[in-house]
Coordinates of C-alpha atoms in Angstrom, one line a residue:
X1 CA -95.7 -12.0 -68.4
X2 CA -93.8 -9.9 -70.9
X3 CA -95.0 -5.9 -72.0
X4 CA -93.1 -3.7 -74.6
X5 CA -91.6 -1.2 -72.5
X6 CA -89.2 0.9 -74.8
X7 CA -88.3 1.2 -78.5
X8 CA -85.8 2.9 -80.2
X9 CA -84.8 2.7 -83.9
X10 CA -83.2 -1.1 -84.0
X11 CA -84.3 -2.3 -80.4
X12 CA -87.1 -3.1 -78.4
X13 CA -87.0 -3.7 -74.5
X14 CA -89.6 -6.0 -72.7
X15 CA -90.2 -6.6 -69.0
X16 CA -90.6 -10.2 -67.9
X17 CA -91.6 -11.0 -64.1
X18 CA -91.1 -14.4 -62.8
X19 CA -90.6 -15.9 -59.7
X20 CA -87.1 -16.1 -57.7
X21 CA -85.5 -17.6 -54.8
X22 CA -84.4 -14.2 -53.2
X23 CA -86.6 -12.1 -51.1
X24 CA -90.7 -12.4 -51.5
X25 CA -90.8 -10.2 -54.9
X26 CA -91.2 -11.4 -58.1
X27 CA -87.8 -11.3 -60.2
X28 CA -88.1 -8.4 -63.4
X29 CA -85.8 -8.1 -66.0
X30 CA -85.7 -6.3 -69.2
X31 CA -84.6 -7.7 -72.2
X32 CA -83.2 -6.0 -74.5
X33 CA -83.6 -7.6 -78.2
X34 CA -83.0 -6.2 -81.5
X35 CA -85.7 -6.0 -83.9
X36 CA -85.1 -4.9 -88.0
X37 CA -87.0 -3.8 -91.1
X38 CA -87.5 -6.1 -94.0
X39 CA -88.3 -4.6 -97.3
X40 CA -91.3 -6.7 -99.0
X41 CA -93.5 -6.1 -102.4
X42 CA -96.8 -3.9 -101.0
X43 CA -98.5 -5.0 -104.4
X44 CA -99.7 -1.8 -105.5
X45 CA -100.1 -0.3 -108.6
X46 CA -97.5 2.3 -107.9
X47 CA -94.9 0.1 -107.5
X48 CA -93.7 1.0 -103.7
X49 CA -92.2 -1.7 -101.4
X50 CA -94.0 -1.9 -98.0
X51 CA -91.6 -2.3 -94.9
X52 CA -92.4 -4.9 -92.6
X53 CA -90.8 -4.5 -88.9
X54 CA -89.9 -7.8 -86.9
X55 CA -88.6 -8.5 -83.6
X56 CA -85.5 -10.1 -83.9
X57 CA -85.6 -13.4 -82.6
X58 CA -84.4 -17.3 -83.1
X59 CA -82.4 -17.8 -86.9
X60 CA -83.7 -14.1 -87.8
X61 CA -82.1 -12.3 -85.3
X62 CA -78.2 -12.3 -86.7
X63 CA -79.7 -11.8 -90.4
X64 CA -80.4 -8.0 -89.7
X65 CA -76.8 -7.6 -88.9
X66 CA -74.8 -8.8 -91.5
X67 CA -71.3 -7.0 -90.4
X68 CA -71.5 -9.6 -87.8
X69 CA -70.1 -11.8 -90.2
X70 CA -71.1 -15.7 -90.4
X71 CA -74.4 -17.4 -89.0
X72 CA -74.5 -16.5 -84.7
X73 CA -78.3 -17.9 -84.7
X74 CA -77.7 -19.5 -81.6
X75 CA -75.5 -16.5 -80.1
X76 CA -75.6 -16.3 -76.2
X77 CA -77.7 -13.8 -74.3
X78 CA -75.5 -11.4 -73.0
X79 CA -76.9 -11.4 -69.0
X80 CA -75.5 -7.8 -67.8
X81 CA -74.8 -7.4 -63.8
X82 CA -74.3 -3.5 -62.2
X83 CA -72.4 -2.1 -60.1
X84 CA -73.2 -3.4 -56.3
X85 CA -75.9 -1.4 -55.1
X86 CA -74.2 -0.7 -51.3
X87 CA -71.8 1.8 -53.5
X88 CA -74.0 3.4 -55.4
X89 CA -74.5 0.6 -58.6
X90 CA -77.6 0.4 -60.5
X91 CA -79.2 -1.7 -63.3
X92 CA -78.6 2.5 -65.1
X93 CA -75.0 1.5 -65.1
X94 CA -75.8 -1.1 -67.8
X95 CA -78.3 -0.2 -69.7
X96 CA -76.6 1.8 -72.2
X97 CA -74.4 -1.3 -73.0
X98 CA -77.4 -3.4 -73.1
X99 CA -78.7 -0.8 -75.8
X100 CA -75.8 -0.7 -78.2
X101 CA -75.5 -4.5 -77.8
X102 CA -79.3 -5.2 -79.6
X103 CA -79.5 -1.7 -81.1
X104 CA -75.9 -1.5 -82.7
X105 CA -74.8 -5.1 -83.1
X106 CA -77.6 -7.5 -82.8
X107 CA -76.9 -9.3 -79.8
X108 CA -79.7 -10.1 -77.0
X109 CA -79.1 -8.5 -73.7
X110 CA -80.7 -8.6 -70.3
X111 CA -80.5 -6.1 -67.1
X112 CA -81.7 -6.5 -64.0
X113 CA -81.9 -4.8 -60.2
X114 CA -80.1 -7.0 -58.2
X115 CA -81.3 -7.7 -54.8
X116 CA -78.5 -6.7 -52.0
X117 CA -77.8 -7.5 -48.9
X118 CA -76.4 -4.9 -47.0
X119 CA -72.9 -4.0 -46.5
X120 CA -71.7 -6.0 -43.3
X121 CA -74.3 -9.1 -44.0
X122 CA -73.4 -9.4 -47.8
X123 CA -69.9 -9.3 -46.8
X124 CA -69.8 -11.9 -44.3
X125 CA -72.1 -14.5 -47.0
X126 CA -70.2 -13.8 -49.5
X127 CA -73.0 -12.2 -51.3
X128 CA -75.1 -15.4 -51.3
X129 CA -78.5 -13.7 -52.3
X130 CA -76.9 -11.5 -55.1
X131 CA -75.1 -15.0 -56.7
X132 CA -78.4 -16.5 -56.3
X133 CA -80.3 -13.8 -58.2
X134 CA -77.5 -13.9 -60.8
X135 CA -78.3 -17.7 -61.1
X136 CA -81.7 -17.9 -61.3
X137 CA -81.8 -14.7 -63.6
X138 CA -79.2 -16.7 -66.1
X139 CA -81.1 -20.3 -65.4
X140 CA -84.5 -17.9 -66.4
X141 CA -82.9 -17.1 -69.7
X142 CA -81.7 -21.0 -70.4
X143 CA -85.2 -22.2 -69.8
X144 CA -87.0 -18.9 -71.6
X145 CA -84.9 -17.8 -74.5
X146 CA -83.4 -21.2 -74.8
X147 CA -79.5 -19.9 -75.2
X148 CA -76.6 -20.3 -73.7
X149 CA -74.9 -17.2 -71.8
X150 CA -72.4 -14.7 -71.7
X151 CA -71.9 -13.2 -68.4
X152 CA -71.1 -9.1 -68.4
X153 CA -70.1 -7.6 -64.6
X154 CA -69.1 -4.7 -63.6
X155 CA -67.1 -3.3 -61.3
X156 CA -68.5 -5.1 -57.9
X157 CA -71.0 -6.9 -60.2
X158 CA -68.3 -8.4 -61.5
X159 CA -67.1 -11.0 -58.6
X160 CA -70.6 -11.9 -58.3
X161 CA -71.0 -12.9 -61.9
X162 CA -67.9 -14.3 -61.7
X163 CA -69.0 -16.6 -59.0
X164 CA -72.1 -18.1 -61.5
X165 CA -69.3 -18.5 -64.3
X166 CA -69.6 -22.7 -64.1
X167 CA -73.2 -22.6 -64.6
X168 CA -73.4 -25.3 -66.8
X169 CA -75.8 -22.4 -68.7
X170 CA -72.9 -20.0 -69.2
X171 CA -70.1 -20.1 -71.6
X172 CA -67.9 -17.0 -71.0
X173 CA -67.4 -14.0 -69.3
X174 CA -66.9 -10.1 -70.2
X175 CA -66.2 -8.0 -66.5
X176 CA -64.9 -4.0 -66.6
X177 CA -63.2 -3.1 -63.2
X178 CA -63.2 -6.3 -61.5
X179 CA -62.0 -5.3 -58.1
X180 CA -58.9 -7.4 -57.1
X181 CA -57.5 -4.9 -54.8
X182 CA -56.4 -5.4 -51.6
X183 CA -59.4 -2.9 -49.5
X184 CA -61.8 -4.4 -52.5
X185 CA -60.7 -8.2 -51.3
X186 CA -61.9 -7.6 -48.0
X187 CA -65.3 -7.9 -49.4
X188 CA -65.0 -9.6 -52.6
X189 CA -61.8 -11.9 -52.2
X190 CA -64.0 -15.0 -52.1
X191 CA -65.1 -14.4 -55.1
X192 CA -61.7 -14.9 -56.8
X193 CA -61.4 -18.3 -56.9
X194 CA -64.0 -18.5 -59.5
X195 CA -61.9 -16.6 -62.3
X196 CA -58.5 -17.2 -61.1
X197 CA -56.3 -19.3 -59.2
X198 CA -56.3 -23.1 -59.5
X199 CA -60.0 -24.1 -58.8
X200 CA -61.0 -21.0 -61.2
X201 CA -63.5 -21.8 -64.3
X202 CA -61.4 -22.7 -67.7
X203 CA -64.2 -20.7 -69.6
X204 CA -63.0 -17.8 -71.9
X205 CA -62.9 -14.8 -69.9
X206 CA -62.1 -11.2 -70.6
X207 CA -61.3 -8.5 -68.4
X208 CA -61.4 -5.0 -69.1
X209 CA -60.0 -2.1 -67.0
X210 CA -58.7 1.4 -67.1
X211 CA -55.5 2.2 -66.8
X212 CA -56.0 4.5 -63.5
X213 CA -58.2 2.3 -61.4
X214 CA -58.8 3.2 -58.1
X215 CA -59.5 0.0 -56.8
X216 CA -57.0 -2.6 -58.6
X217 CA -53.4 -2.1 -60.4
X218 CA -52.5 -3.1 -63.5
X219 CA -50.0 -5.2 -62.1
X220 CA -52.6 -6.7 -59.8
X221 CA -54.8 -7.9 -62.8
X222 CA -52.1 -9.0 -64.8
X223 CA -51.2 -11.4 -62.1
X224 CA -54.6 -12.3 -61.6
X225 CA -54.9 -13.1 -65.4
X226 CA -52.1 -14.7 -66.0
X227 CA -53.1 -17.4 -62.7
X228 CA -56.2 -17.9 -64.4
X229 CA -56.7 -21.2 -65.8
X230 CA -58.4 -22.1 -69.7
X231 CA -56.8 -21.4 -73.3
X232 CA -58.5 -18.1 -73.5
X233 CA -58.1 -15.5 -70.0
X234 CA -57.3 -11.9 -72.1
X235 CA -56.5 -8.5 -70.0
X236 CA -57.8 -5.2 -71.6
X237 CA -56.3 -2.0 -70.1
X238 CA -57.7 1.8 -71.7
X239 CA -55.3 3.9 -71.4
X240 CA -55.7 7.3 -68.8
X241 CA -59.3 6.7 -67.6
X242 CA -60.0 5.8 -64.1
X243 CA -62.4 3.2 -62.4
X244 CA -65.7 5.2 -61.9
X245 CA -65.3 6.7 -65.4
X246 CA -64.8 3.3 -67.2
X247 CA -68.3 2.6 -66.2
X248 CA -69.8 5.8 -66.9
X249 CA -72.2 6.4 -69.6
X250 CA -69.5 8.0 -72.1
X251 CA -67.5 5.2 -71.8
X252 CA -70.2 2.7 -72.6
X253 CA -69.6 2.7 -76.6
X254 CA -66.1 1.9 -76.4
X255 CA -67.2 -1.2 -73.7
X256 CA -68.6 -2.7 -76.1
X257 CA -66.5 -1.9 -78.8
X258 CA -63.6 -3.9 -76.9
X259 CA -66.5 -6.4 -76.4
X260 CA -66.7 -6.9 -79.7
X261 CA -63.6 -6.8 -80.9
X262 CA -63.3 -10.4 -79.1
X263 CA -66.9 -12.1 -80.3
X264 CA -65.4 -14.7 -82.1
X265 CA -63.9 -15.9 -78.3
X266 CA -66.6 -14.8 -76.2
X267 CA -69.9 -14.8 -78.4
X268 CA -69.3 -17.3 -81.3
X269 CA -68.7 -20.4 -79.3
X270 CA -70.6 -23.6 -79.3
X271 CA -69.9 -24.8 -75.9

């Protein structure tokens, strides 16, 4: 079942419940899709053109954005993963890049509350039930939406959509903070191996992080980068901005900018 939650100007947002493998709720996610205005003839004898609003979907959905550049009909959903939840994250960490995605740029995007397990647990399993909800959230868009993905993480988030990167759904991945350092590795260093190292995914991937990170140096993600394996592994670092405020509302416009500043690698590809 889907409802019309939210609207803004360019965007709508609609809820969509479906069953999951983790815990006895329902799954809900919101997606966030653009919608535009087309201008068509009323007919009337004064001459005035009627404006006809759409939802943006299927080979409309790129025309209402023509600085986009050429035809991205088959675009993939951009499948956004907070913060973990143990420290604080939320699905309100990503909405406002979810927003500007559909509102400012075109691009369908989808949050979700991801279902945690506990500090000590999760950390001993790896995070099992958070990958899985990752997974069947992105295998939910596959079989609904019928596009490929783009997986966005951040901070913790980011190992655990890391860990869904081969989905055979998924085409690339866009993570701010990932947390390779060494007190983060305690609980997320099994992660790793998905997005760097020699077993990691050859898929485009993109990290973004700020320069004062309290979690992971710069030198720590350029080494992880550079081990990473594929054509296309790239390393963003903004200049005097620290962890925590990288993924803070402010800084959620200039996310996406970076974002999309590398489309053509991340959200233009027919794999």
């Amino acid at each position: 079942m889907a409802f019309r939650t939210q609207r803004g100007k360019n965007f709508v947002v609609e809820t969509h419940s479906f069953p999951g493998r983790v815990g006895s709720s329902p799954y809900s996610v919101r997606v966030w899709k653009p919608i535009f205005v087309t201008q068509q003839d009323s007919g009337t004898s004064d001459g005035h053109r009627e404006s006809k609003i759409e939802e943006a979907s299927g080979d409309e959905e790129r025309e209402s954005h023509a600085d986009l550049g050429h035809e991205r009909t088959q675009s993939p959903v951009i499948v956004c993963v907070h913060p973990w939840s143990v420290l604080g994250g939320g699905e309100h960490n990503i909405q406002g890049i979810a927003r500007i995605l559909a509102e400012s740029f075109g691009f369908i995007a989808v949050t979700f509350t991801l279902h945690s397990s506990g500090l000590c647990w999760g950390t001993l399993s790896s995070h099992a039930r958070e990958v899985q909800h990752v997974t069947d959230v992105v295998e939910w868009v596959s079989t609904t939406l019928g596009r490929k993905v783009c997986l966005f993480g951040s901070s913790a988030g980011a190992p655990m959509a890391g860990s869904c990167l081969e989905s055979e759904h998924v085409v690339s991945m866009c993570v701010v903070g990932y947390t390779f350092g060494w007190l983060s590795s305690i609980a997320f260093g099994r992660h790793y191996k998905h997005v760097t190292g020699s077993m990691s995914s050859e898929k485009p991937k993109l990290f973004i992080m700020g320069e004062h990170d309290e979690f992971t140096s710069v030198h720590k993600l350029e080494t992880k980068v550079a081990a990473a394996r594929g054509t296309w592994n790239k390393m963003i670092v903004v200049p005097d901005v620290g962890h925590f405020e990288l993924e803070s509302p402010s800084w959620d416009a200039k996310v996406v900018e970076l974002l999309m500043e590398h489309q053509s690698d991340l959200l233009l590809t027919n794999n």
